Coordinates of C-alpha atoms in Angstrom, one line a residue:
M1 CA -66.3 22.2 136.0
A2 CA -63.9 19.3 136.3
R3 CA -62.2 19.1 139.7
I4 CA -59.3 16.6 139.8
A5 CA -58.1 14.5 142.7
F6 CA -54.4 13.9 141.9
I7 CA -53.2 10.5 143.2
L8 CA -49.6 11.3 144.1
L9 CA -47.2 8.5 144.7
C10 CA -43.8 9.7 146.0
H11 CA -40.8 8.6 148.0
K12 CA -38.3 11.5 148.0
D13 CA -37.8 15.3 147.4
P14 CA -40.2 16.5 150.1
K15 CA -39.8 20.2 149.1
G16 CA -40.8 19.3 145.5
I17 CA -43.8 17.3 146.8
I18 CA -44.9 20.2 148.9
A19 CA -44.6 22.6 146.0
Q20 CA -46.5 20.2 143.7
A21 CA -49.4 19.9 146.2
Q22 CA -49.6 23.6 146.8
R23 CA -49.5 24.3 143.0
L24 CA -52.3 21.7 142.2
T25 CA -54.6 22.7 145.1
G26 CA -54.1 26.3 144.2
S27 CA -56.2 25.7 141.1
G28 CA -59.1 24.3 143.1
D29 CA -58.1 20.7 142.6
F30 CA -57.1 18.1 145.3
V31 CA -54.1 15.9 146.1
S32 CA -54.0 12.6 147.9
I33 CA -50.5 11.6 148.8
H34 CA -49.0 8.2 149.4
F35 CA -45.4 8.6 150.7
D36 CA -43.4 5.4 150.6
A37 CA -43.0 3.8 154.0
R38 CA -39.4 3.0 153.0
A39 CA -38.5 6.6 152.7
N40 CA -36.8 8.8 155.3
P41 CA -39.3 9.5 158.1
A42 CA -38.1 13.1 158.4
D43 CA -39.1 13.7 154.8
F44 CA -42.6 12.5 155.4
D45 CA -42.9 14.5 158.5
M46 CA -41.8 17.6 156.6
V47 CA -44.5 17.0 153.9
R48 CA -47.2 16.2 156.5
Q49 CA -46.5 19.3 158.6
A50 CA -46.2 21.7 155.6
L51 CA -49.6 20.6 154.2
A52 CA -51.5 19.9 157.4
D53 CA -53.6 23.1 157.1
N54 CA -54.3 22.6 153.3
P55 CA -57.9 21.4 153.0
G56 CA -57.2 20.2 149.5
V57 CA -54.6 17.6 150.6
T58 CA -55.2 14.3 152.2
F59 CA -52.9 11.3 152.9
A60 CA -53.3 7.6 152.5
A61 CA -54.5 6.0 155.7
R62 CA -51.9 3.3 155.5
R63 CA -48.4 3.7 154.0
L64 CA -46.8 0.7 152.3
K65 CA -43.2 -0.2 151.6
C66 CA -43.1 0.0 147.8
G67 CA -40.9 -1.9 145.4
W68 CA -40.7 -1.9 141.6
G69 CA -42.7 -4.7 140.0
E70 CA -44.5 -5.5 143.2
W71 CA -48.2 -5.4 144.2
S72 CA -47.2 -2.8 146.8
L73 CA -47.4 -0.1 144.1
V74 CA -51.0 -1.0 143.3
G75 CA -51.8 -1.3 147.0
A76 CA -50.3 2.2 147.6
T77 CA -52.4 3.6 144.7
L78 CA -55.6 2.0 146.1
E79 CA -54.8 3.4 149.6
A80 CA -54.4 7.0 148.1
V81 CA -57.6 6.5 145.9
R82 CA -59.7 5.4 148.9
A83 CA -58.5 8.4 150.9
A84 CA -59.3 10.8 148.0
V85 CA -62.8 9.3 147.5
R86 CA -63.6 9.8 151.1
A87 CA -62.0 13.3 151.5
F88 CA -63.1 14.9 148.3
P89 CA -66.8 14.2 147.4
S90 CA -66.7 17.0 144.8
A91 CA -63.8 15.5 142.8
T92 CA -64.9 14.5 139.3
H93 CA -61.7 12.9 138.1
F94 CA -58.8 11.0 139.6
Y95 CA -55.4 11.5 137.9
M96 CA -52.4 9.3 138.7
L97 CA -49.1 11.2 139.2
S98 CA -45.6 10.7 140.5
G99 CA -43.2 13.2 142.2
D100 CA -41.3 13.4 138.9
C101 CA -44.4 14.7 136.9
M102 CA -45.1 18.3 136.0
P103 CA -48.0 19.9 134.1
I104 CA -47.3 20.9 130.5
K105 CA -50.7 22.7 130.1
S106 CA -52.5 25.3 132.2
A107 CA -55.1 24.3 134.8
A108 CA -57.7 26.1 132.7
Y109 CA -56.9 24.1 129.6
T110 CA -56.8 20.9 131.6
H111 CA -60.3 21.5 133.2
E112 CA -61.7 22.5 129.8
F113 CA -60.3 19.4 128.2
L114 CA -61.8 17.0 130.7
D115 CA -65.2 18.9 130.7
A116 CA -65.3 18.5 126.9
H117 CA -64.7 14.7 126.9
D118 CA -66.7 12.5 129.3
L119 CA -64.2 9.7 129.1
D120 CA -61.7 7.6 131.0
Y121 CA -58.1 7.8 129.8
I122 CA -56.2 4.6 130.4
E123 CA -54.1 2.4 128.1
N124 CA -55.6 -1.1 127.9
F125 CA -54.2 -3.5 125.2
D126 CA -54.8 -7.2 125.1
F127 CA -52.1 -8.8 127.2
F128 CA -51.5 -11.8 125.0
E129 CA -52.3 -10.4 121.5
S130 CA -50.7 -7.0 121.6
D131 CA -46.9 -6.4 121.3
W132 CA -46.9 -4.0 124.3
I133 CA -44.3 -6.2 126.0
K134 CA -41.2 -6.1 123.8
T135 CA -38.9 -8.4 125.6
G136 CA -38.6 -10.6 128.7
F137 CA -41.4 -12.4 130.6
K138 CA -44.9 -12.2 129.1
E139 CA -47.3 -15.0 130.1
E140 CA -44.9 -15.9 132.9
R141 CA -46.0 -12.7 134.6
L142 CA -49.4 -14.2 135.1
I143 CA -49.3 -18.0 135.2
Y144 CA -46.6 -18.2 137.9
R145 CA -46.8 -16.6 141.4
H146 CA -44.2 -13.9 142.1
W147 CA -43.6 -13.3 145.8
F148 CA -40.2 -11.7 145.6
N149 CA -38.8 -8.4 144.3
E150 CA -36.9 -9.0 141.1
R151 CA -34.4 -6.2 141.7
T152 CA -33.6 -6.6 145.4
Q153 CA -34.2 -10.4 145.8
K154 CA -33.0 -11.6 142.4
K155 CA -32.0 -15.1 143.5
L156 CA -35.3 -15.7 145.3
F157 CA -37.3 -14.3 142.4
Y158 CA -35.7 -16.4 139.7
G159 CA -35.3 -19.4 142.0
S160 CA -39.0 -19.5 142.8
Y161 CA -39.9 -19.1 139.1
E162 CA -37.6 -22.0 138.1
L163 CA -39.0 -24.2 140.8
Q164 CA -42.6 -23.5 139.8
K165 CA -41.7 -24.1 136.2
R166 CA -39.9 -27.3 136.9
L167 CA -42.8 -28.6 139.0
G168 CA -45.4 -27.4 136.5
L169 CA -47.1 -25.2 139.1
V170 CA -48.9 -23.0 136.6
R171 CA -52.2 -21.3 137.5
Q172 CA -55.2 -20.1 135.5
V173 CA -56.2 -16.6 134.9
P174 CA -59.7 -15.9 136.3
P175 CA -61.9 -17.2 133.5
D176 CA -64.2 -14.2 133.3
I177 CA -61.4 -11.7 133.1
Q178 CA -59.6 -10.5 130.0
V179 CA -56.2 -9.3 131.1
M180 CA -55.1 -6.0 129.6
I181 CA -51.9 -4.1 129.8
G182 CA -50.7 -0.5 129.5
S183 CA -49.1 2.5 131.1
Q184 CA -49.6 3.0 134.8
W185 CA -50.5 6.7 134.3
W186 CA -54.2 7.2 133.9
C187 CA -57.1 9.6 134.5
L188 CA -60.4 8.1 135.5
R189 CA -63.8 9.6 136.1
R190 CA -65.3 9.4 139.6
Q191 CA -68.0 7.0 138.7
T192 CA -65.4 4.7 137.1
M193 CA -63.2 4.9 140.2
E194 CA -66.1 4.0 142.5
K195 CA -66.9 1.0 140.3
V196 CA -63.3 -0.1 140.4
L197 CA -63.3 0.0 144.2
A198 CA -66.6 -1.8 144.4
F199 CA -65.2 -4.5 142.1
C200 CA -62.2 -4.9 144.4
D201 CA -64.6 -5.5 147.3
E202 CA -66.7 -7.9 145.4
R203 CA -64.0 -9.9 143.7
P204 CA -61.2 -10.7 146.3
D205 CA -60.2 -13.6 144.1
V206 CA -59.2 -11.3 141.3
V207 CA -57.3 -9.0 143.7
R208 CA -55.5 -12.0 145.1
F209 CA -54.5 -13.1 141.6
F210 CA -52.9 -9.8 140.8
Q211 CA -51.2 -9.6 144.2
T212 CA -48.8 -12.3 143.0
T213 CA -48.4 -11.2 139.3
W214 CA -45.3 -9.4 138.2
I215 CA -45.5 -5.7 137.5
P216 CA -49.2 -5.5 138.3
D217 CA -49.3 -1.7 138.0
E218 CA -49.2 -2.3 134.2
T219 CA -52.2 -4.7 134.3
F220 CA -54.5 -4.2 137.4
F221 CA -56.4 -1.0 136.6
Q222 CA -55.9 -1.6 132.9
T223 CA -57.8 -4.9 133.2
I224 CA -60.5 -3.8 135.7
V225 CA -61.5 -0.5 134.1
P226 CA -62.7 -2.2 130.7
H227 CA -64.5 -4.8 132.8
V228 CA -66.7 -2.2 134.6
V229 CA -67.0 0.5 132.0
P230 CA -68.2 0.3 128.4
R231 CA -65.4 0.3 125.9
R232 CA -66.9 3.3 124.1
E233 CA -66.3 5.4 127.2
I234 CA -62.6 4.6 127.3
R235 CA -59.8 6.2 125.3
P236 CA -56.8 3.7 125.4
R237 CA -54.2 6.4 125.9
T238 CA -52.5 8.2 128.7
L239 CA -52.7 12.0 129.3
T240 CA -49.1 11.9 130.7
F241 CA -46.4 12.3 128.2
L242 CA -43.4 10.0 128.5
M243 CA -40.8 8.4 126.3
F244 CA -38.3 5.6 126.7
T245 CA -34.7 5.3 125.7
D246 CA -33.5 2.4 123.6
Y247 CA -32.3 0.9 126.9
G248 CA -35.8 0.9 128.3
M249 CA -35.4 3.8 130.7
P250 CA -37.6 6.8 130.9
V251 CA -36.3 9.8 129.0
T252 CA -35.6 12.7 131.3
F253 CA -36.4 16.3 130.3
Y254 CA -34.3 19.4 131.0
N255 CA -34.4 23.2 130.9
D256 CA -34.3 23.4 127.1
H257 CA -37.3 21.1 126.6
Y258 CA -40.0 23.6 127.6
D259 CA -41.3 24.5 124.2
L260 CA -41.1 20.8 123.1
L261 CA -43.2 19.7 126.1
R262 CA -45.7 22.5 125.8
G263 CA -46.5 21.4 122.2
Q264 CA -47.4 17.8 123.1
D265 CA -51.0 16.6 123.1
Y266 CA -50.8 15.7 126.8
L267 CA -51.6 17.4 130.1
F268 CA -48.6 16.3 132.2
A269 CA -45.1 14.9 131.5
R270 CA -42.6 12.7 133.3
K271 CA -39.7 12.6 134.1
I272 CA -38.7 16.1 134.8
S273 CA -35.1 16.3 136.0
G274 CA -34.7 17.4 139.6
E275 CA -31.8 19.6 138.4
A276 CA -34.0 21.4 135.8
I277 CA -35.0 24.2 138.1
E278 CA -35.8 26.6 135.4
L279 CA -38.0 24.1 133.6
R280 CA -39.9 23.3 136.8
E281 CA -40.4 27.0 137.5
R282 CA -41.7 27.7 134.0
L283 CA -44.1 24.7 134.0
G284 CA -45.3 25.7 137.4
A285 CA -46.1 29.1 136.1
L286 CA -47.8 27.6 133.0
W287 CA -50.2 25.7 135.2
K288 CA -51.3 28.9 136.9
A289 CA -51.7 30.8 133.6
D290 CA -55.0 31.6 131.8
D291 CA -53.9 30.1 128.5
T292 CA -56.4 27.7 127.0
R293 CA -55.0 27.7 123.5
F294 CA -51.9 25.6 122.7
A295 CA -50.3 24.9 119.3
I296 CA -50.0 21.1 119.3
S297 CA -47.2 19.8 117.2
N298 CA -46.4 16.4 118.8
E299 CA -43.0 16.4 117.2
A300 CA -41.2 15.0 120.3
A301 CA -41.4 11.3 119.4
G302 CA -40.2 11.9 115.8
L303 CA -37.4 14.2 116.9
Y304 CA -36.3 11.7 119.5
R305 CA -36.2 8.9 116.9
F306 CA -34.2 11.0 114.5
L307 CA -31.6 12.0 117.1
T308 CA -31.2 8.5 118.4
Q309 CA -31.4 6.6 115.1
R310 CA -31.2 8.4 111.8
G311 CA -29.4 11.3 113.3
R312 CA -26.6 9.0 114.3
I313 CA -26.1 7.3 110.9
G314 CA -22.3 7.3 110.2
R315 CA -21.6 7.9 113.9
R316 CA -22.5 4.5 115.3
F317 CA -20.8 5.2 118.6
G318 CA -21.7 8.9 118.8
Q319 CA -23.5 10.1 122.0
R320 CA -27.2 10.1 122.2
F321 CA -28.5 13.6 122.8
W322 CA -29.5 12.8 126.4
E323 CA -26.0 11.6 127.1
A324 CA -24.2 14.7 125.7
E325 CA -22.4 16.3 128.7
G326 CA -24.3 13.8 130.8
S327 CA -23.8 13.8 134.5
L328 CA -24.6 11.3 137.3
G329 CA -26.2 14.3 139.0
R330 CA -25.4 16.6 141.9
G331 CA -26.5 15.2 145.3
R332 CA -25.3 11.7 144.4
T333 CA -22.3 10.0 145.8
L334 CA -20.3 7.4 143.7
I335 CA -17.7 5.4 145.6
L336 CA -15.0 3.8 143.5
I337 CA -13.4 0.8 145.2
V338 CA -10.2 0.3 143.3
A339 CA -8.2 -2.9 143.7
K340 CA -6.0 -5.1 141.6
K341 CA -7.0 -8.2 143.7
W342 CA -10.6 -8.5 142.7
H343 CA -11.4 -11.2 145.4
V344 CA -10.4 -8.7 148.1
A345 CA -12.7 -5.9 146.7
K346 CA -15.5 -8.4 146.3
R347 CA -15.3 -9.5 150.0
L348 CA -15.5 -5.8 150.9
T349 CA -18.5 -5.1 148.7
A350 CA -20.3 -8.2 150.1
A351 CA -19.7 -6.8 153.6
I352 CA -20.9 -3.3 152.6
R353 CA -24.1 -4.8 151.2
W354 CA -24.6 -6.8 154.4
H355 CA -23.8 -4.1 157.0
T356 CA -25.0 -0.9 155.2
G357 CA -27.8 0.3 152.9
I358 CA -25.3 1.2 150.2
P359 CA -25.7 -0.9 147.0
A360 CA -22.3 -2.2 145.9
V361 CA -21.6 -3.6 142.5
N362 CA -18.6 -5.7 141.6
Y363 CA -16.3 -5.3 138.5
L364 CA -19.0 -4.2 136.1
F365 CA -16.5 -3.0 133.5
N366 CA -14.4 -6.2 133.7
E367 CA -16.8 -9.1 134.3
L368 CA -20.1 -9.9 132.5
D369 CA -21.4 -11.5 135.6
A370 CA -21.3 -8.5 137.9
Q371 CA -24.7 -9.2 139.5
L372 CA -26.3 -6.3 137.5
P373 CA -30.1 -6.0 137.2
D374 CA -31.8 -6.1 133.9
M375 CA -30.9 -2.8 132.3
G376 CA -32.5 -3.1 128.8
G377 CA -29.4 -4.2 126.9
I378 CA -26.7 -1.7 127.9
E379 CA -25.2 -4.3 130.3
T380 CA -24.9 -7.2 127.7
T381 CA -21.3 -6.5 126.6
L382 CA -18.3 -5.0 128.4
A383 CA -17.6 -2.8 125.4
K384 CA -21.1 -1.4 125.6
R385 CA -20.8 -0.8 129.3
E386 CA -17.6 1.1 129.0
R387 CA -18.7 3.1 126.0
H388 CA -21.8 4.3 128.0
R389 CA -20.1 4.4 131.4
R390 CA -21.9 7.4 132.8
A391 CA -25.3 6.3 131.4
L392 CA -24.8 2.9 132.9
V393 CA -23.9 4.2 136.4
K394 CA -26.7 6.8 136.2
M395 CA -29.1 4.0 135.5
L396 CA -27.8 2.1 138.6
F397 CA -28.7 5.1 140.7
V398 CA -32.2 5.1 139.3
L399 CA -32.7 1.3 139.6
F400 CA -31.3 1.1 143.2
D401 CA -33.1 4.4 144.1
K402 CA -30.2 5.3 146.5
P403 CA -28.2 8.6 146.7
C404 CA -25.0 6.6 147.2
I405 CA -23.7 3.5 145.4
A406 CA -20.3 1.8 145.2
I407 CA -18.6 0.1 142.2
C408 CA -15.4 -1.8 141.8
L409 CA -12.7 -0.8 139.4
D410 CA -9.3 -2.4 138.5
T411 CA -6.2 -0.3 139.3
S412 CA -5.5 -0.2 135.5
A413 CA -8.8 1.7 134.9
L414 CA -7.2 5.1 135.2
G415 CA -9.3 6.6 132.4
L416 CA -12.5 5.5 134.0
I417 CA -11.5 6.9 137.3
Q418 CA -10.6 10.3 135.8
D419 CA -13.8 10.4 133.9
F420 CA -15.9 9.8 137.0
L421 CA -13.9 12.3 139.1
E422 CA -14.8 15.0 136.5
D423 CA -18.5 14.4 137.0
K424 CA -20.8 16.7 139.0
A425 CA -21.5 13.9 141.5
D426 CA -19.5 13.5 144.7
T427 CA -16.9 10.9 143.6
R428 CA -14.8 9.2 146.3
V429 CA -12.0 6.7 145.8
L430 CA -10.9 3.8 148.1
L431 CA -7.6 2.2 147.0
I432 CA -7.1 -1.2 148.5
D433 CA -3.3 -1.6 148.7
S434 CA -2.0 -5.0 147.9
E435 CA 1.3 -6.9 148.0
F436 CA 2.2 -8.9 145.0
D437 CA 4.2 -12.0 145.9
E438 CA 5.7 -14.2 143.2
D439 CA 2.8 -16.7 143.2
Y440 CA 0.3 -13.9 142.6
V441 CA 2.4 -12.3 139.8
R442 CA 2.8 -15.7 138.1
G443 CA -1.0 -16.2 138.2
H444 CA -1.6 -12.7 136.8
I445 CA 0.8 -13.3 134.0
E446 CA -1.2 -16.4 133.0
R447 CA -4.5 -14.6 133.4
V448 CA -3.6 -11.8 131.0
G449 CA -2.0 -14.2 128.5
L450 CA 1.6 -13.1 128.8
A451 CA 2.6 -16.8 129.4
G452 CA 1.0 -20.1 129.9
R453 CA 1.3 -22.9 132.4
H454 CA 3.8 -24.7 130.2
S455 CA 6.0 -21.7 129.4
A456 CA 9.7 -22.1 130.1
P457 CA 10.7 -21.1 133.7
D458 CA 13.4 -18.7 132.5
H459 CA 10.7 -16.8 130.5
L460 CA 8.5 -16.5 133.5
N461 CA 11.4 -15.4 135.7
R462 CA 12.3 -12.6 133.4
L463 CA 8.7 -11.4 133.3
I464 CA 8.0 -11.4 137.0
P465 CA 10.0 -8.3 138.0
A466 CA 8.7 -6.2 135.1
V467 CA 5.0 -7.2 135.7
R468 CA 5.3 -6.6 139.5
S469 CA 6.7 -3.2 138.9
D470 CA 3.8 -2.4 136.5
L471 CA 1.2 -3.5 139.0
E472 CA 2.7 -1.3 141.7
H473 CA 3.0 1.6 139.3
E474 CA -0.8 1.4 138.6
A475 CA -1.5 2.2 142.2
E476 CA 1.0 5.0 142.2
R477 CA -0.6 6.6 139.1
I478 CA -3.9 6.7 141.0
R479 CA -2.2 8.4 144.0
D480 CA -0.7 11.0 141.6
L481 CA -4.2 12.1 140.7
E482 CA -4.3 13.9 144.1
I483 CA -7.9 13.0 144.6
E484 CA -9.7 15.2 147.2
E485 CA -11.7 12.4 148.8
F486 CA -9.2 9.5 148.8
E487 CA -8.7 6.8 151.3
T488 CA -6.6 3.6 151.4
I489 CA -6.8 0.4 153.4
S490 CA -4.4 -2.5 153.6
R491 CA -3.4 -5.4 155.7
D492 CA -0.4 -3.5 157.1
K493 CA -2.4 -0.6 158.3
G494 CA -4.4 -2.7 160.8
E495 CA -8.1 -2.7 161.7
Q496 CA -8.3 0.6 163.5
A497 CA -6.8 2.6 160.7
N498 CA -8.8 0.7 158.1
A499 CA -12.0 1.4 160.0
A500 CA -11.3 5.1 160.2
A501 CA -10.7 5.2 156.4
L502 CA -13.9 3.3 155.7
Q503 CA -15.9 5.5 158.1
Q504 CA -14.7 8.6 156.3
L505 CA -15.3 7.1 152.8
L506 CA -18.8 5.6 153.4
G507 CA -20.2 8.0 156.0
V508 CA -21.1 5.1 158.3
T509 CA -21.0 4.9 162.1
P510 CA -17.7 3.9 163.8
E511 CA -19.3 0.6 164.8
V512 CA -20.3 -0.3 161.2
A513 CA -16.9 0.8 160.0
A514 CA -15.2 -1.5 162.5
E515 CA -17.4 -4.4 161.4
L516 CA -16.3 -3.8 157.8
A517 CA -12.7 -3.6 158.8
R518 CA -13.0 -6.9 160.6
T519 CA -14.4 -8.7 157.5
P520 CA -13.0 -12.3 157.8
N521 CA -10.1 -13.1 155.6
L522 CA -10.5 -9.7 153.9
F523 CA -6.9 -9.4 152.5
D524 CA -6.2 -13.2 152.1
D525 CA -5.2 -14.5 148.6

């Protein structure tokens, strides 16, 4: 009978990981865990201690700091695979999972399925000829070397790319390798995995090549497996069900998706919402059940297309079904830095990024150039950003992979502030009080188009009192909301009071808060 060694890559939710490992080993299978070295050490200690006496669990000998699009994800996978090969000689299959995956079939069905088909399951489509990559870099992933993380080191990533391009520093793909591409979620037989590891030992040149490609988790195993195994023994598909939104983000499944998931021709599914407790419990029970017969309908993809495309005909700006009553999610903290003087807020966000681990984004609803990562198209226009405000910010939480982020809003954005305050997330507001002297108000009048540089002085003088009053009223309307977690800072309050407000708002140490309050020229115009 098939016995599976699950390769589990994870970086959060220690209780969920413990439950996942206990569930999978309870069926006679195995789990090899790589817990991201960037993660909270206390989380890893909890997982290690809880599973220390479980003979079906092993851990990667070396933990790597993982980043999206980096070799580190492949390196972490190889570490967990090598640990599993050593620890579990009776394992017949190796199945790649993440902490967000859950079974959608029983263990009995899964074992029976793998016993009936002596095959490897991994997507492997020709890198250059297929249309697997829809937009963005294609051959650039391979012919240029990528040393930096595109999401956290954007300037270095694109700077090194432009420099190589300008100097013509292209490289050749290893001549005896046909590069393939596909989903990172695979299930491979033991003999295949041993051949892959042997290939890695015998061909360090190929390994080095992939170490500086971009997003190698979509190409490394997908290339090597067809190189060491006859094509007739490979099914170019994944056994893990997943779908993507029209913004390029994985669709998340919730409590009411149980029957839909159960009817898909797959063994596991991702991503299961961390808030979908009922769904997780039902899928966990399903894995332990004796069921080996499932009615396969595979209607999910068609239903999803209808709801997101045809189902919205006549309602162009209607909500997608995954956005209806959408939430940023409990357990997340959104900090709204509200300021009329954008340059002051930007100095503060720069200091927050420098002194803390909190991602801070500038005026994403006001400026196209807000230093946003590539988000699949949602970020391309200001109208689209505001229309999908919660989806946009929720994606930022996913991309930054942090429980707390900060964004800047103009004091005129009362509707946005109220909307975020109504969310289930912990929303905090920092109002940066500003004084509006005559020069600032004149400049504001020109920026918003009420008057130009050549307007008559009398016209400007009549506008100044009214505009100043309106600017001051915006701040008062925000105070009138009586926000529970609300702080203000200003030049007049002084560094000590400002530091206390920042400490309360950001949850940082007094020393860090003091550094933020001492940001050079913070309130200068």
